[in-house]
Coordinates of C-alpha atoms in Angstrom, one line a residue:
X1 CA -4.4 -13.8 -13.6
X2 CA -0.8 -12.5 -13.7
X3 CA -1.0 -10.5 -17.0
X4 CA 2.1 -8.3 -16.4
X5 CA 4.2 -11.3 -15.6
X6 CA 3.4 -12.9 -18.9
X7 CA 3.2 -9.9 -21.3
X8 CA 6.2 -7.8 -20.2
X9 CA 9.7 -8.3 -21.6
X10 CA 10.8 -9.5 -18.2
X11 CA 13.6 -8.5 -15.9
X12 CA 16.2 -7.7 -18.6
X13 CA 18.9 -5.1 -17.7
X14 CA 18.1 -1.8 -19.3
X15 CA 20.3 1.2 -20.0
X16 CA 20.6 3.6 -17.2
X17 CA 19.8 1.1 -14.4
X18 CA 21.5 1.9 -11.1
X19 CA 23.0 -0.7 -8.8
X20 CA 20.0 -1.0 -6.6
X21 CA 17.8 -1.7 -9.6
X22 CA 20.2 -4.3 -10.9
X23 CA 19.7 -6.1 -7.6
X24 CA 15.9 -5.9 -7.9
X25 CA 16.1 -7.0 -11.6
X26 CA 18.1 -10.1 -10.6
X27 CA 15.6 -11.2 -7.9
X28 CA 12.5 -10.4 -9.9
X29 CA 12.1 -13.9 -11.5
X30 CA 12.1 -15.4 -8.1
X31 CA 9.5 -12.8 -6.9
X32 CA 7.3 -13.7 -9.9
X33 CA 7.3 -17.4 -9.1
X34 CA 6.7 -16.7 -5.4
X35 CA 3.6 -14.6 -6.0
X36 CA 2.3 -17.0 -8.6
X37 CA 2.5 -19.8 -6.0
X38 CA 1.3 -17.7 -3.0
X39 CA -1.8 -16.1 -4.5
X40 CA -4.7 -17.9 -6.1
X41 CA -5.1 -14.9 -8.4
X42 CA -3.2 -11.7 -8.9
X43 CA -5.1 -9.3 -11.0
X44 CA -3.6 -6.0 -12.3
X45 CA -5.8 -3.3 -13.8
X46 CA -4.0 -0.4 -15.5
X47 CA -4.8 2.4 -18.0
X48 CA -4.1 1.7 -21.7
X49 CA -0.6 2.6 -22.7
X50 CA 0.6 3.2 -19.2
X51 CA 4.1 2.1 -19.9
X52 CA 4.5 4.5 -22.8
X53 CA 3.0 7.4 -20.8
X54 CA 5.6 7.0 -18.1
X55 CA 8.6 7.2 -20.5
X56 CA 10.7 10.3 -20.1
X57 CA 8.9 11.3 -16.8
X58 CA 10.2 11.7 -13.3
X59 CA 7.8 9.4 -11.4
X60 CA 6.5 9.4 -7.9
X61 CA 4.2 6.4 -7.3
X62 CA 1.7 7.0 -4.5
X63 CA -0.1 3.9 -3.2
X64 CA -2.4 2.7 -0.5
X65 CA -0.8 0.8 2.3
X66 CA -2.2 -2.3 4.0
X67 CA 0.7 -4.7 4.3
X68 CA 4.5 -5.0 4.2
X69 CA 3.9 -7.2 1.1
X70 CA 2.9 -3.9 -0.7
X71 CA 6.6 -3.0 -1.1
X72 CA 7.6 -6.2 -2.9
X73 CA 4.5 -6.7 -4.9
X74 CA 4.2 -3.2 -6.2
X75 CA 8.0 -2.8 -6.7
X76 CA 8.2 -5.9 -8.8
X77 CA 5.1 -4.9 -10.9
X78 CA 6.6 -1.5 -11.5
X79 CA 9.8 -3.1 -12.7
X80 CA 7.8 -5.1 -15.2
X81 CA 6.1 -1.9 -16.3
X82 CA 9.5 -0.4 -17.2
X83 CA 9.8 1.9 -14.2
X84 CA 13.5 1.8 -13.4
X85 CA 15.7 2.8 -10.4
X86 CA 12.9 2.5 -7.9
X87 CA 13.5 3.9 -4.4
X88 CA 11.2 2.7 -1.6
X89 CA 10.3 5.1 1.2
X90 CA 9.9 2.5 4.0
X91 CA 9.2 2.6 7.7
X92 CA 12.2 1.9 9.9
X93 CA 10.3 -1.0 11.5
X94 CA 10.6 -2.9 8.2
X95 CA 14.1 -1.7 7.6
X96 CA 15.2 -3.1 10.9
X97 CA 13.9 -6.6 10.1
X98 CA 16.7 -9.2 10.5
X99 CA 18.1 -10.2 7.0
X100 CA 15.1 -8.8 5.1
X101 CA 16.0 -5.2 6.1
X102 CA 19.4 -5.5 4.6
X103 CA 18.1 -7.1 1.4
X104 CA 15.5 -4.4 1.1
X105 CA 18.1 -1.6 1.3
X106 CA 20.0 -3.3 -1.5
X107 CA 16.9 -3.1 -3.6
X108 CA 16.6 0.7 -3.1
X109 CA 14.7 1.2 0.1
X110 CA 15.5 4.2 2.3
X111 CA 14.2 4.7 5.9
X112 CA 11.4 6.9 7.2
X113 CA 12.1 7.2 10.9
X114 CA 8.6 7.3 12.5
X115 CA 10.0 8.3 15.9
X116 CA 11.2 11.5 14.4
X117 CA 8.0 12.3 12.5
X118 CA 7.3 15.2 14.9
X119 CA 10.6 16.9 14.1
X120 CA 10.2 19.7 11.5
X121 CA 13.9 19.6 10.7
X122 CA 13.8 15.9 10.1
X123 CA 10.7 16.1 7.8
X124 CA 12.3 18.9 5.7
X125 CA 15.5 16.8 5.4
X126 CA 13.4 13.8 4.4
X127 CA 11.7 15.8 1.7
X128 CA 14.9 17.3 0.4
X129 CA 16.5 13.8 0.3
X130 CA 13.6 12.5 -1.7
X131 CA 13.7 15.4 -4.1
X132 CA 17.4 14.8 -4.7
X133 CA 16.7 11.2 -5.6
X134 CA 14.0 12.3 -8.1
X135 CA 16.5 14.8 -9.6
X136 CA 19.0 12.0 -9.9
X137 CA 16.4 10.1 -12.0
X138 CA 15.2 7.7 -9.3
X139 CA 11.6 6.8 -9.3
X140 CA 10.1 7.1 -5.8
X141 CA 7.5 4.6 -4.4
X142 CA 5.8 6.2 -1.4
X143 CA 2.9 5.3 0.8
X144 CA 1.5 8.7 1.7
X145 CA -0.5 7.4 4.6
X146 CA 3.0 7.0 6.2
X147 CA 2.1 3.7 7.7
X148 CA -0.2 0.7 7.3
X149 CA -3.9 1.3 8.1
X150 CA -4.5 -0.9 11.1
X151 CA -8.2 0.0 11.2
X152 CA -9.0 -0.6 7.5
X153 CA -9.9 2.9 6.6
X154 CA -7.8 5.3 4.5
X155 CA -5.5 7.4 6.6
X156 CA -4.9 11.1 6.1
X157 CA -2.3 11.7 3.3
X158 CA 1.0 13.1 4.8
X159 CA 2.4 15.9 2.7
X160 CA 6.1 15.6 3.4
X161 CA 7.4 13.2 0.7
X162 CA 4.7 14.2 -1.7
X163 CA 6.1 17.8 -1.6
X164 CA 9.4 16.5 -3.1
X165 CA 7.7 16.0 -6.6
X166 CA 6.4 19.6 -6.4
X167 CA 9.9 21.0 -5.6
X168 CA 11.5 19.0 -8.5
X169 CA 8.8 20.3 -10.9
X170 CA 9.5 23.8 -9.7
X171 CA 13.2 23.4 -10.2
X172 CA 12.8 21.8 -13.6
X173 CA 9.7 23.4 -15.2
X174 CA 10.8 22.1 -18.7
X175 CA 10.5 18.4 -17.5
X176 CA 7.5 16.3 -16.8
X177 CA 7.1 15.2 -13.2
X178 CA 4.1 12.9 -12.5
X179 CA 2.3 11.2 -9.6
X180 CA 1.2 7.6 -10.4
X181 CA -1.7 6.5 -8.1
X182 CA -2.0 2.8 -7.2
X183 CA -4.1 0.7 -4.8
X184 CA -3.7 -2.8 -3.5
X185 CA -6.6 -4.8 -2.1
X186 CA -6.0 -8.2 -0.5
X187 CA -8.7 -10.9 -0.1
X188 CA -6.5 -12.4 2.7
X189 CA -4.3 -9.7 4.2
X190 CA -1.3 -11.5 5.7
X191 CA -0.9 -9.5 8.9
X192 CA -4.6 -8.9 9.6
X193 CA -5.0 -11.5 12.4
X194 CA -1.9 -10.2 14.1
X195 CA -2.8 -6.5 14.2
X196 CA -4.3 -6.7 17.7
X197 CA -1.0 -8.0 19.1
X198 CA 1.0 -5.5 17.1
X199 CA -1.1 -2.6 18.4
X200 CA -0.7 -3.7 22.0
X201 CA 3.0 -3.8 21.4
X202 CA 2.9 -0.3 19.9
X203 CA 1.1 1.0 22.9
X204 CA 3.5 -0.6 25.4
X205 CA 6.6 0.8 23.5
X206 CA 5.7 4.4 24.4
X207 CA 8.4 6.3 26.3
X208 CA 6.3 6.8 29.4
X209 CA 6.2 3.1 30.1
X210 CA 8.7 1.2 32.2
X211 CA 11.8 -0.3 30.5
X212 CA 10.5 -3.8 31.0
X213 CA 7.1 -3.0 29.5
X214 CA 8.8 -1.2 26.5
X215 CA 10.9 -4.3 26.0
X216 CA 7.9 -6.6 25.9
X217 CA 6.1 -4.1 23.7
X218 CA 9.0 -4.2 21.2
X219 CA 8.8 -8.0 21.2
X220 CA 5.1 -7.9 20.5
X221 CA 5.3 -5.1 17.9
X222 CA 8.1 -6.6 15.8
X223 CA 7.3 -10.3 16.6
X224 CA 3.7 -10.0 15.3
X225 CA 5.0 -8.8 11.9
X226 CA 7.8 -11.4 11.8
X227 CA 5.4 -14.3 12.5
X228 CA 2.8 -13.0 10.0
X229 CA 5.3 -12.4 7.2
X230 CA 7.1 -15.6 8.0
X231 CA 3.9 -17.6 7.6
X232 CA 3.2 -15.7 4.4
X233 CA 6.6 -16.4 3.0
X234 CA 6.4 -20.1 3.7
X235 CA 2.8 -20.6 2.9
X236 CA 3.3 -22.1 -0.6
X237 CA 5.4 -24.9 0.9
X238 CA 2.3 -26.1 2.7
X239 CA -0.1 -25.6 -0.2
X240 CA -1.7 -22.7 1.5
X241 CA -2.6 -19.8 -0.8
X242 CA -3.6 -16.2 0.1
X243 CA -6.6 -15.9 -2.1
X244 CA -7.0 -13.1 -4.7
X245 CA -5.1 -9.8 -4.7
X246 CA -5.8 -6.8 -6.9
X247 CA -3.5 -4.0 -8.0
X248 CA -5.2 -1.0 -9.6
X249 CA -3.2 1.8 -11.3
X250 CA -4.6 5.2 -12.1
X251 CA -3.5 7.5 -14.9
X252 CA -0.2 9.4 -14.3
X253 CA -1.0 12.9 -13.2
X254 CA 1.4 15.7 -14.0
X255 CA 2.2 17.9 -11.0
X256 CA 1.1 21.2 -12.7
X257 CA -2.3 19.6 -13.3
X258 CA -2.8 19.8 -9.5
X259 CA -0.5 22.7 -8.4
X260 CA -0.6 26.2 -9.6
X261 CA 3.0 27.3 -9.3
X262 CA 2.1 30.9 -9.2
X263 CA -1.0 31.1 -7.0
X264 CA 0.2 28.3 -4.7
X265 CA 3.6 29.8 -4.0
X266 CA 4.3 31.7 -0.8
X267 CA 7.3 34.0 -1.5
X268 CA 7.6 35.0 2.2
X269 CA 8.0 31.4 3.4
X270 CA 11.3 30.5 5.2
X271 CA 12.3 28.0 2.5
X272 CA 11.2 26.2 -0.6
X273 CA 9.7 23.3 1.4
X274 CA 7.3 25.7 3.2
X275 CA 6.7 27.9 0.1
X276 CA 4.6 25.2 -1.5
X277 CA 2.5 24.2 1.5
X278 CA -0.7 25.3 -0.3
X279 CA 0.2 23.1 -3.3
X280 CA 1.1 20.2 -1.1
X281 CA -2.3 20.3 0.5
X282 CA -3.9 20.2 -2.9
X283 CA -1.8 17.2 -3.8
X284 CA -2.7 15.5 -0.6
X285 CA -6.5 16.0 -1.1
X286 CA -6.3 14.9 -4.7
X287 CA -4.4 11.7 -4.0
X288 CA -6.7 10.8 -1.1
X289 CA -9.6 10.9 -3.6
X290 CA -7.7 9.0 -6.2
X291 CA -6.6 6.2 -3.9
X292 CA -10.0 5.9 -2.3
X293 CA -11.6 5.5 -5.8
X294 CA -8.9 3.0 -7.0
X295 CA -9.1 0.7 -3.9
X296 CA -10.9 -2.5 -4.9
X297 CA -14.0 -3.3 -2.9
X298 CA -14.3 -7.0 -2.2
X299 CA -17.2 -9.1 -0.9
X300 CA -15.6 -9.1 2.6
X301 CA -15.8 -5.4 2.8
X302 CA -19.5 -5.4 1.9
X303 CA -20.4 -8.1 4.4
X304 CA -18.2 -6.5 7.1
X305 CA -20.1 -3.2 6.6
X306 CA -23.5 -5.1 6.7
X307 CA -22.6 -6.8 10.0
X308 CA -21.1 -3.6 11.5
X309 CA -24.4 -1.8 10.7
X310 CA -26.7 -4.3 12.4
X311 CA -27.2 -7.3 10.1
X312 CA -27.7 -10.5 12.2
X313 CA -28.8 -13.1 9.6
X314 CA -28.0 -14.0 6.0
X315 CA -31.2 -12.4 4.9
X316 CA -30.4 -9.2 6.9
X317 CA -26.9 -9.1 5.3
X318 CA -28.3 -9.5 1.8
X319 CA -30.7 -6.6 2.3
X320 CA -27.8 -4.5 3.6
X321 CA -25.6 -5.6 0.8
X322 CA -28.1 -4.4 -1.8
X323 CA -28.2 -1.0 -0.1
X324 CA -24.4 -0.8 0.2
X325 CA -23.9 -1.6 -3.5
X326 CA -26.3 1.2 -4.4
X327 CA -24.2 3.6 -2.3
X328 CA -20.9 2.3 -3.8
X329 CA -22.2 2.8 -7.4
X330 CA -22.9 6.5 -6.7
X331 CA -19.8 7.0 -4.6
X332 CA -17.1 6.6 -7.3
X333 CA -15.8 3.4 -5.7
X334 CA -14.0 0.5 -7.5
X335 CA -16.6 -2.3 -7.6
X336 CA -15.4 -4.0 -10.7
X337 CA -15.0 -7.3 -8.9
X338 CA -18.6 -7.2 -7.6
X339 CA -20.2 -6.2 -10.9
X340 CA -22.8 -8.6 -12.0
X341 CA -23.0 -10.4 -8.7
X342 CA -26.3 -10.6 -6.7
X343 CA -26.4 -9.6 -3.0
X344 CA -26.8 -13.3 -2.2
X345 CA -23.5 -14.1 -4.1
X346 CA -21.7 -11.2 -2.5
X347 CA -22.7 -12.3 1.0
X348 CA -21.7 -15.9 0.3
X349 CA -18.3 -14.8 -1.0
X350 CA -17.9 -12.4 1.9
X351 CA -18.7 -15.1 4.4
X352 CA -15.9 -17.2 3.0
X353 CA -13.5 -14.3 3.2
X354 CA -14.3 -13.4 6.8
X355 CA -14.5 -17.0 8.0
X356 CA -11.0 -17.5 6.7
X357 CA -9.8 -15.0 9.2
X358 CA -11.9 -16.7 11.9
X359 CA -13.8 -13.4 12.3
X360 CA -17.3 -14.9 11.9
X361 CA -19.1 -18.2 11.9
X362 CA -22.6 -19.2 10.8
X363 CA -25.1 -20.8 13.2
X364 CA -27.9 -21.8 11.0
X365 CA -28.9 -18.6 9.3
X366 CA -27.4 -16.3 12.0
X367 CA -23.9 -14.8 11.9
X368 CA -21.7 -15.2 15.0
X369 CA -19.0 -12.5 15.2
X370 CA -15.9 -14.0 16.8
X371 CA -13.4 -11.1 16.1
X372 CA -15.2 -7.8 15.9
X373 CA -11.9 -5.9 15.2
X374 CA -11.5 -7.9 11.9
X375 CA -15.2 -7.3 10.9
X376 CA -14.7 -3.6 11.7
X377 CA -11.5 -3.6 9.6
X378 CA -13.3 -4.7 6.5
X379 CA -16.3 -2.4 7.2
X380 CA -14.0 0.7 7.7
X381 CA -12.7 0.4 4.1
X382 CA -16.2 1.6 2.9
X383 CA -16.3 4.5 5.3

């Protein structure tokens, strides 16, 4: 269930590693043991010869984003795949965590300041900073939704950091710059039960509110994450596992496969960042489809969709599940975990998944929805 952990050469120092990757390399064995104790199963799916195909490339990894755990899980797996000198584009809310934020910076994280996301100058500077790191042979791990999805659906891909790979390819046409798509799907998302409190805090932190309300909002916003991640971090001590987690990698995609560097270039733009806006839009649309198709559909998603579309009983849910599966098969979705399972088996497994989050209960043959926001979260992943 942890194939990369057992088949890779392990976290041995490699030539060309920078200081931040040495820090990550040193902590990697502990991260391996932690995830092995914390998840019942960690399944990684990747193209054949992925490691070899990344050699000699400048790599930007673009992943779905559902949890703060994404950074540590994916960063550690990439290290095992031989991707060195990883820099993590991380929200400043994570970077400001006590203790953890400092450690995260030591491992290569750099901040994305969400409060400045409306500043054009800041966004251009962020892109140029990222491009410089790529040119310096860092590998960039970015979550192009630019934040976790609190509703369960894929968010619009933001183009700012994605543009950095285009600029580096334009500056270095003789080199190979690639996007590596990845998706992470959790059976038991650590923060899910705390999203309601977090979102209340986010609303109260807005500048138009009073100082007291903003202060309480900050406590709720950061506190919800701290409690959720704290419980996750210590769960193994109490014999509590977080179910199955799935990481699916796509094939590396060279930038010129998406962007036409002649047709997509605007010579009258005020700078190189703006000159490739057409190409950045293409990359954004391409990666949205890639990540959507890689994201692993689990039984809880199917049952959530069934309940959100009117199922009241187990038999209702099973009929809905059969229809949903037909739609998923024709919609280029990742249903490998559900293959070979009957609607009855999917509903049974989905019931366990949603009941774990105290989102539903069964009263005889009827479902009782206790937390509709969690049911809707799972349903939204299917659109």
